[in-house]
């Protein structure tokens, strides 16, 4: 029985290691931010938020441990624009050298009707100007999170900041909100 358990454990570890290495090329590294250990920010106005990966700027976004309608505690909630205001966003307040890809996990806020989308932008001048890498729609049924992947066209060894904006369509008298579940920043030094 012990040999069978050891074999199953070895098989499990091997399969998980293969899945892990299949996602990133050799030499690539990943910063994974889930915001589970981020400081609380209970209001939408702009502020810096500390996370274990570094400071992030939250504008039109909040992160709290106690919101019942969020997909999970500490999943940042980001507002969509309403025509008179810019869409809410979160962005790194630090540079990532050699950035190649960004993966964003997100889902529509439980009580909002959708449709939901996220846009990713990058900056090479510390956030003064931004270039869009595009937007991706989310699951309209809000059954599971969407993992959206964005790739830089010509990645260089330069440094980038990343902005994740709510690109959902506004609905009358209400802003469509999304929860961000994770951000993966894939880079090569």
CSV table of C-alpha atoms in Angstrom, one decimal:
chain,number,residue,atom,x,y,z
A,1,UNK,CA,0.0,0.0,0.0
A,2,UNK,CA,2.9,2.4,0.8
A,3,UNK,CA,4.4,1.8,-2.6
A,4,UNK,CA,1.1,2.6,-4.3
A,5,UNK,CA,0.8,5.9,-2.3
A,6,UNK,CA,4.4,6.8,-3.1
A,7,UNK,CA,3.7,6.1,-6.8
A,8,UNK,CA,0.6,8.3,-6.8
A,9,UNK,CA,2.4,11.1,-5.0
A,10,UNK,CA,5.3,10.9,-7.5
A,11,UNK,CA,2.8,10.9,-10.4
A,12,UNK,CA,1.0,13.9,-8.9
A,13,UNK,CA,4.2,15.9,-8.4
A,14,UNK,CA,5.4,15.0,-11.9
A,15,UNK,CA,2.2,16.1,-13.5
A,16,UNK,CA,2.1,19.4,-11.6
A,17,UNK,CA,5.7,20.1,-12.4
A,18,UNK,CA,5.1,19.5,-16.1
A,19,UNK,CA,2.1,21.8,-16.1
A,20,UNK,CA,4.2,24.5,-14.3
A,21,UNK,CA,7.0,24.3,-16.8
A,22,UNK,CA,4.7,24.2,-19.8
A,23,UNK,CA,3.4,27.6,-19.0
A,24,UNK,CA,6.7,29.5,-19.1
A,25,UNK,CA,9.7,29.1,-21.3
A,26,UNK,CA,13.1,28.3,-19.7
A,27,UNK,CA,14.7,31.5,-18.3
A,28,UNK,CA,11.3,33.1,-17.7
A,29,UNK,CA,10.3,34.3,-14.3
A,30,UNK,CA,6.9,35.2,-12.9
A,31,UNK,CA,5.6,37.6,-10.4
A,32,UNK,CA,2.3,36.4,-9.1
A,33,UNK,CA,0.0,38.8,-7.2
A,34,UNK,CA,-3.2,37.6,-5.7
A,35,UNK,CA,-3.7,40.6,-3.4
A,36,UNK,CA,-4.6,38.2,-0.5
A,37,UNK,CA,-1.9,39.9,1.6
A,38,UNK,CA,-2.5,43.4,0.3
A,39,UNK,CA,-3.3,46.2,2.8
A,40,UNK,CA,-7.0,47.1,3.0
A,41,UNK,CA,-8.3,50.0,0.9
A,42,UNK,CA,-12.0,50.4,1.6
A,43,UNK,CA,-12.7,53.4,-0.7
A,44,UNK,CA,-12.5,54.1,-4.4
A,45,UNK,CA,-10.4,57.3,-4.6
A,46,UNK,CA,-6.8,56.9,-5.8
A,47,UNK,CA,-4.3,55.6,-3.3
A,48,UNK,CA,-1.1,53.5,-3.1
A,49,UNK,CA,-1.7,50.0,-1.8
A,50,UNK,CA,1.1,47.8,-0.4
A,51,UNK,CA,1.3,44.2,-1.5
A,52,UNK,CA,4.2,41.7,-1.0
A,53,UNK,CA,5.2,42.2,-4.6
A,54,UNK,CA,5.5,46.0,-4.2
A,55,UNK,CA,3.2,49.1,-4.2
A,56,UNK,CA,0.3,49.3,-6.6
A,57,UNK,CA,-1.8,52.3,-7.5
A,58,UNK,CA,-5.6,51.8,-7.1
A,59,UNK,CA,-7.9,54.4,-8.8
A,60,UNK,CA,-11.6,53.7,-8.9
A,61,UNK,CA,-10.7,50.4,-7.1
A,62,UNK,CA,-10.7,49.0,-3.7
A,63,UNK,CA,-9.6,45.9,-1.8
A,64,UNK,CA,-11.1,44.7,1.4
A,65,UNK,CA,-11.4,41.5,3.4
A,66,UNK,CA,-15.1,41.7,4.2
A,67,UNK,CA,-17.2,42.3,1.1
A,68,UNK,CA,-19.8,39.5,0.8
A,69,UNK,CA,-20.5,40.1,-2.9
A,70,UNK,CA,-16.8,39.9,-4.0
A,71,UNK,CA,-15.8,36.6,-5.6
A,72,UNK,CA,-13.5,36.1,-2.6
A,73,UNK,CA,-12.0,38.3,0.2
A,74,UNK,CA,-9.2,40.6,-1.0
A,75,UNK,CA,-10.1,40.3,-4.7
A,76,UNK,CA,-9.7,44.0,-5.9
A,77,UNK,CA,-13.0,45.5,-7.1
A,78,UNK,CA,-12.6,47.9,-10.0
A,79,UNK,CA,-15.2,50.3,-11.4
A,80,UNK,CA,-16.0,50.8,-15.1
A,81,UNK,CA,-16.1,54.3,-16.5
A,82,UNK,CA,-19.5,55.9,-16.9
A,83,UNK,CA,-18.9,58.3,-19.8
A,84,UNK,CA,-18.0,61.2,-17.5
A,85,UNK,CA,-15.2,59.4,-15.7
A,86,UNK,CA,-12.2,57.3,-16.5
A,87,UNK,CA,-12.5,53.6,-16.0
A,88,UNK,CA,-11.1,52.3,-12.7
A,89,UNK,CA,-7.7,50.6,-12.7
A,90,UNK,CA,-4.9,49.1,-10.7
A,91,UNK,CA,-1.3,49.6,-11.8
A,92,UNK,CA,2.1,48.6,-10.6
A,93,UNK,CA,4.0,51.4,-8.9
A,94,UNK,CA,7.2,49.6,-9.8
A,95,UNK,CA,8.9,48.6,-13.0
A,96,UNK,CA,9.3,45.1,-14.4
A,97,UNK,CA,12.5,44.6,-16.4
A,98,UNK,CA,12.2,42.4,-19.4
A,99,UNK,CA,8.4,42.0,-19.2
A,100,UNK,CA,7.0,39.7,-21.9
A,101,UNK,CA,3.4,38.7,-20.9
A,102,UNK,CA,0.7,39.6,-18.5
A,103,UNK,CA,-2.1,37.2,-17.4
A,104,UNK,CA,-5.1,38.6,-15.5
A,105,UNK,CA,-7.7,36.6,-13.7
A,106,UNK,CA,-11.0,38.4,-13.4
A,107,UNK,CA,-14.7,37.9,-13.0
A,108,UNK,CA,-17.8,40.1,-13.1
A,109,UNK,CA,-19.1,41.5,-9.8
A,110,UNK,CA,-22.0,39.2,-8.6
A,111,UNK,CA,-24.8,41.8,-8.7
A,112,UNK,CA,-23.8,43.6,-11.9
A,113,UNK,CA,-25.3,42.6,-15.2
A,114,UNK,CA,-22.3,42.8,-17.5
A,115,UNK,CA,-20.9,42.4,-20.1
A,116,UNK,CA,-17.5,42.4,-18.5
A,117,UNK,CA,-14.0,43.1,-19.9
A,118,UNK,CA,-10.5,44.0,-18.9
A,119,UNK,CA,-7.9,46.1,-20.7
A,120,UNK,CA,-4.1,45.9,-20.1
A,121,UNK,CA,-1.8,48.7,-20.8
A,122,UNK,CA,2.0,49.1,-20.4
A,123,UNK,CA,4.2,52.2,-19.8
A,124,UNK,CA,8.0,52.6,-20.4
A,125,UNK,CA,8.1,56.0,-18.8
A,126,UNK,CA,7.0,55.3,-15.2
A,127,UNK,CA,3.3,55.7,-16.0
A,128,UNK,CA,3.3,59.1,-17.8
A,129,UNK,CA,2.0,57.5,-21.0
A,130,UNK,CA,0.4,54.2,-21.6
A,131,UNK,CA,0.1,51.8,-24.6
A,132,UNK,CA,-2.9,49.4,-24.8
A,133,UNK,CA,-2.2,45.7,-25.3
A,134,UNK,CA,-5.9,45.2,-26.0
A,135,UNK,CA,-8.9,44.1,-24.0
A,136,UNK,CA,-10.5,40.7,-23.4
A,137,UNK,CA,-14.1,39.9,-22.5
A,138,UNK,CA,-15.0,37.8,-19.4
A,139,UNK,CA,-17.5,35.1,-18.8
A,140,UNK,CA,-21.0,36.8,-19.0
A,141,UNK,CA,-22.6,34.2,-16.8
A,142,UNK,CA,-20.0,34.8,-14.0
A,143,UNK,CA,-19.7,31.1,-13.5
A,144,UNK,CA,-15.9,31.0,-13.4
A,145,UNK,CA,-13.1,33.5,-13.7
A,146,UNK,CA,-11.5,34.4,-17.0
A,147,UNK,CA,-7.7,34.2,-17.4
A,148,UNK,CA,-6.8,36.8,-20.1
A,149,UNK,CA,-3.3,36.8,-21.5
A,150,UNK,CA,-1.6,39.7,-23.1
A,151,UNK,CA,1.8,39.6,-24.9
A,152,UNK,CA,4.1,42.5,-25.7
A,153,UNK,CA,4.6,42.8,-29.4
A,154,UNK,CA,8.4,43.4,-29.2
A,155,UNK,CA,9.4,42.7,-25.7
A,156,UNK,CA,12.8,44.2,-24.8
A,157,UNK,CA,15.0,44.2,-21.8
A,158,UNK,CA,13.5,47.6,-20.9
A,159,UNK,CA,11.4,48.2,-17.9
A,160,UNK,CA,7.6,48.4,-17.9
A,161,UNK,CA,4.8,49.3,-15.6
A,162,UNK,CA,1.5,47.6,-16.0
A,163,UNK,CA,-2.1,49.0,-15.8
A,164,UNK,CA,-5.2,46.8,-15.6
A,165,UNK,CA,-8.3,48.7,-16.4
A,166,UNK,CA,-12.0,47.8,-16.2
A,167,UNK,CA,-13.1,47.9,-19.9
A,168,UNK,CA,-16.7,46.8,-19.1
A,169,UNK,CA,-19.6,48.6,-20.7
A,170,UNK,CA,-21.3,51.0,-18.3
A,171,UNK,CA,-25.0,50.4,-17.6
A,172,UNK,CA,-27.5,53.2,-16.9
A,173,UNK,CA,-26.9,54.8,-13.5
A,174,UNK,CA,-24.5,52.2,-12.5
A,175,UNK,CA,-20.9,51.1,-13.1
A,176,UNK,CA,-20.2,47.5,-14.1
A,177,UNK,CA,-17.6,46.2,-11.6
A,178,UNK,CA,-15.1,43.4,-11.9
A,179,UNK,CA,-13.1,41.5,-9.3
A,180,UNK,CA,-9.4,40.9,-10.1
A,181,UNK,CA,-8.4,37.4,-8.8
A,182,UNK,CA,-4.7,37.4,-9.8
A,183,UNK,CA,-2.1,39.1,-11.9
A,184,UNK,CA,0.9,37.2,-13.4
A,185,UNK,CA,3.8,39.3,-14.7
A,186,UNK,CA,6.1,37.1,-16.9
A,187,UNK,CA,9.5,38.5,-17.6
A,188,UNK,CA,13.0,37.5,-18.6
A,189,UNK,CA,16.1,39.2,-17.2
